[in-house]
Every structure is written in structure tokens, then in C-alpha cells.
Short mmCIF file of C-alpha atoms and ligand atoms in Angstrom, two decimals:
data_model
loop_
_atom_site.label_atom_id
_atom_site.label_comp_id
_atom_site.label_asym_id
_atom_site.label_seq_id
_atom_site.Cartn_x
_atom_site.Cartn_y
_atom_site.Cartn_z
CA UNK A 3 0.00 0.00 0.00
CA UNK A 4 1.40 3.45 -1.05
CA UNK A 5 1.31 5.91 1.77
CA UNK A 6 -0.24 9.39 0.62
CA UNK A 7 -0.64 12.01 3.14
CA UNK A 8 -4.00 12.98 4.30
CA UNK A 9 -5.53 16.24 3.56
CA UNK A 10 -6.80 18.89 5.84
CA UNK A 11 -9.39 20.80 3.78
CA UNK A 12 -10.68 19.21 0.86
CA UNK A 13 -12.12 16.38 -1.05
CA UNK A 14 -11.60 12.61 -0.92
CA UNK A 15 -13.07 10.69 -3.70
CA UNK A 16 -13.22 6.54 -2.73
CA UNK A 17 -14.02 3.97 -3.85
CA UNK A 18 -13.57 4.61 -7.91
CA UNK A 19 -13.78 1.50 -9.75
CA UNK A 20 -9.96 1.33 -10.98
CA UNK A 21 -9.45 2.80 -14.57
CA UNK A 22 -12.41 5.44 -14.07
CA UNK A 23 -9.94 7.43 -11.68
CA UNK A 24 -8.01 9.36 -14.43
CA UNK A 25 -11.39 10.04 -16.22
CA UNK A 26 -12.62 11.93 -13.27
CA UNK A 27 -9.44 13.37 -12.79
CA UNK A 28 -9.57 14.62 -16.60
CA UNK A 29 -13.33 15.90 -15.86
CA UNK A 30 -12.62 17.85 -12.50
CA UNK A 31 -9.42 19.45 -13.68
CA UNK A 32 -10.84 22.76 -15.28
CA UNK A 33 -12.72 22.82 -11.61
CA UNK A 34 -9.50 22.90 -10.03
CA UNK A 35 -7.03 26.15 -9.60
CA UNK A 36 -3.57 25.03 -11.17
CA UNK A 37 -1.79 25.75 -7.43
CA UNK A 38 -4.11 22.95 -5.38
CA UNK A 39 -2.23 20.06 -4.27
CA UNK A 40 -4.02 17.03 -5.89
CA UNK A 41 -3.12 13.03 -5.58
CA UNK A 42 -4.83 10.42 -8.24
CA UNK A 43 -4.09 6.80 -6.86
CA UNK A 44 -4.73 4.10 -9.38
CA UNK A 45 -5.28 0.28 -8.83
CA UNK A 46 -4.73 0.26 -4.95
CA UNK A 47 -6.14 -2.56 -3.07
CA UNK A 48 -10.03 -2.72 -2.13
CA UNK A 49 -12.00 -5.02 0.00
CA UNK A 50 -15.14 -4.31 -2.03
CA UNK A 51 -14.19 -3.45 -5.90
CA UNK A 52 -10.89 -5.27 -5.80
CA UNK A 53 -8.71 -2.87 -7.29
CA UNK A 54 -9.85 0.78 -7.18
CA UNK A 55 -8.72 4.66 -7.62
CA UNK A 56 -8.53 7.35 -4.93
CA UNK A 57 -8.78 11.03 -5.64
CA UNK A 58 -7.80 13.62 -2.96
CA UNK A 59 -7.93 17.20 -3.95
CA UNK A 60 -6.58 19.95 -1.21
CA UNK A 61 -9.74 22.59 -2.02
CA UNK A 62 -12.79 22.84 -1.49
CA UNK A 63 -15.29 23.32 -4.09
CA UNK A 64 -18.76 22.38 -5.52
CA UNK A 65 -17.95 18.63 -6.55
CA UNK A 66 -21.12 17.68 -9.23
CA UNK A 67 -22.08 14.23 -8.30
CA UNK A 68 -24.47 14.19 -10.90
CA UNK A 69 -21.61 14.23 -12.99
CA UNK A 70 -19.43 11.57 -10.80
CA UNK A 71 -22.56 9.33 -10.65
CA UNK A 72 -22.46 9.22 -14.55
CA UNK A 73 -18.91 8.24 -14.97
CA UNK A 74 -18.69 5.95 -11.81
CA UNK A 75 -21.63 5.44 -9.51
CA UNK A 76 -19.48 3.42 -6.73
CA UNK A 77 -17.64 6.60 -5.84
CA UNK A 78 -17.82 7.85 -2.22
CA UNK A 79 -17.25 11.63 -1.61
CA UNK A 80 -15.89 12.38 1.60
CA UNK A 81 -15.63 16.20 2.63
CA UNK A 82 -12.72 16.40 4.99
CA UNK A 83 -12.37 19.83 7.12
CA UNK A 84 -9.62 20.68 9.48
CA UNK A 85 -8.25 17.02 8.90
CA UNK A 86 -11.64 15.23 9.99
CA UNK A 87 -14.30 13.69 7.57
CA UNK A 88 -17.23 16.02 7.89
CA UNK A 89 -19.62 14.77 5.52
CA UNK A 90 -19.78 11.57 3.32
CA UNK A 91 -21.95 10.83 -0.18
CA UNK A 92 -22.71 8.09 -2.23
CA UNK A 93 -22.81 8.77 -5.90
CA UNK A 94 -25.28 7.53 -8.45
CA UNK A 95 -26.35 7.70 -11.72
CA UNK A 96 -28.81 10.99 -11.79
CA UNK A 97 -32.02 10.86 -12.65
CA UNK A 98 -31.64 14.52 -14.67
CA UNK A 99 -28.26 16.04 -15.69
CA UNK A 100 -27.92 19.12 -17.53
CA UNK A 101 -25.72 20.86 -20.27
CA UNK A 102 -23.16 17.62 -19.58
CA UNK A 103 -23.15 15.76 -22.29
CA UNK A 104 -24.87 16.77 -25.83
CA UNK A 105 -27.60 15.20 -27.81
CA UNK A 106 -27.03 12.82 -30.63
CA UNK A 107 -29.68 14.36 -32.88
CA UNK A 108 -27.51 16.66 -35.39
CA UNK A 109 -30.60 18.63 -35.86
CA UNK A 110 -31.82 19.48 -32.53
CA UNK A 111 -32.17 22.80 -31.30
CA UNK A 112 -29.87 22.52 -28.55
CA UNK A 113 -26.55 22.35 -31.18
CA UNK A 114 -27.28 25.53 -32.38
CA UNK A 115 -28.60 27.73 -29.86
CA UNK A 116 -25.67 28.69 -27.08
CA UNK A 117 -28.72 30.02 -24.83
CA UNK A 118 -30.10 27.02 -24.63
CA UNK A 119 -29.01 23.89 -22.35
CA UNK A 120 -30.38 20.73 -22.76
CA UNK A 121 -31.73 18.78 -20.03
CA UNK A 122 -31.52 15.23 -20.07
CA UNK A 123 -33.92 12.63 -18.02
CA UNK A 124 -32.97 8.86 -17.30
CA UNK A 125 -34.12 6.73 -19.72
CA UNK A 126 -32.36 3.06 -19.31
CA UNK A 127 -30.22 3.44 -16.02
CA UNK A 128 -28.50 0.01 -16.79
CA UNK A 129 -27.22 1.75 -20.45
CA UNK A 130 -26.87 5.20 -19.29
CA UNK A 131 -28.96 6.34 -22.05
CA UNK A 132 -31.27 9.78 -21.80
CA UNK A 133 -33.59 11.48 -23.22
CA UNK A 134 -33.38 14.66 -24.27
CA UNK A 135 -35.96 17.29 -23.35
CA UNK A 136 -35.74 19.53 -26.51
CA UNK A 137 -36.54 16.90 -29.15
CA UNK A 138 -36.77 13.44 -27.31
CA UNK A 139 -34.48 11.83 -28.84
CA UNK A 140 -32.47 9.21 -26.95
CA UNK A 141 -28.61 9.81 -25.84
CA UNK A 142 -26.46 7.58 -24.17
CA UNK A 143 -23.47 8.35 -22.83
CA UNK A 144 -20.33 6.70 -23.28
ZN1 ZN M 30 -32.08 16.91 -28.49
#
């Protein structure tokens, strides 16, 4: 087991199935100021997924676990302040999720009109696919 240090203010995501760590790395990034200390763990030991990634990011900020849920819904968020877990959530996949990922119909409204973001509602939770609320067509995302 690789020792990491803890972090005092911040955000611990657990639990990632392994191989979906650097994706929500990749996701959070532009969330992130370029100065905050951040650690991505990969393939680590774990009683319940086997192998899994670890995310712990030294800021605190508005984490979208809508957004978590649909890359990985067997992430755990733990909020850590002043060194001590404060809060803890489960992901899952959301039930709505909006201006995230972009309908597959090349002729719907929400390609060509910035003001407008499309809001997506669960469809088939097993294939991640959604419907979108401007012209119903089905998305999934991948
Ligand atoms: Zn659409």
C-alpha cells in the first residue's frame, strides 16, 4: 500500500472503480485552480471493488455528483475539514443532468442555440442512455 498524506481541507473521492480514476481526474481538472495540491491513486487494493482509484484534492469546491454518478456510480465523496471527515456521499447515476453531455440528434435545437441547455432525463439506467428534453431523442453516454 502506497502511503499518501491525508488532507486537511478538501475532497476525498473513494471507492472509484480502478481505470475510471483518471477520467474523473480529466473531468474535474478545469474545476481545479492550477496551485491545489491534488493526488490520483490508481489500482490500490479494495476489500469491495478489488482494485480501485482514490482522488484527494486539497480545495474545497462544488464537486457535481451528478456528474461523478455518470462516470462511476461506486464513488464515495468524503468532505474532509480541518483534517476530519465532515460529511460523506454516495454517488449515483442521476435521474436529470444538464448541459453535460450533448444530444445525438444533429438537428436538434440545442446544437445551435448557445442560450439554450439541454436537459436530459434517465431513460435506461442500466445503459446510461437519456432522453433529451428539446426533441426526445435518446442519448447515451459513453
Ligand atoms: Zn435533443
Amino acid at each position: 500500500m502506497i502511503e499518501v498524506r491525508g488532507i486537511n481541507n478538501g475532497i476525498v473521492l473513494d471507492h472509484i472503480q480502478a481505470g475510471n480514476g483518471l477520467k474523473i481526474f480529466n473531468r474535474l481538472m478545469n474545476r481545479i485552480a492550477n496551485d491545489v495540491p491534488v493526488v490520483l491513486v490508481m489500482n490500490v487494493d479494495s476489500n469491495i471493488l478489488g482494485k480501485k482509484d482514490i482522488i484527494k484534492i486539497e480545495d474545497t469546491f462544488d464537486v457535481n455528483l451528478n456528474v461523478l454518478g455518470l462516470i462511476d456510480d461506486n464513488v464515495t465523496v468524503n468532505f474532509i475539514v480541518d483534517g476530519k471527515l465532515k460529511d460523506k456521499k454516495k454517488v449515483a447515476v442521476p435521474e436529470k443532468i444538464k448541459g453535460f453531455i450533448e444530444c445525438k440528434n444533429p438537428r436538434c435545437i440545442s446544437h445551435f442555440d448557445n442560450y439554450v441547455d439541454p436537459e436530459f432525463t434517465l431513460y435506461d439506467r442500466n445503459n446510461l442512455e437519456y432522453v433529451c428534453s428539446f426533441c426526445d431523442e435518446i442519448t447515451k453516454y459513453e
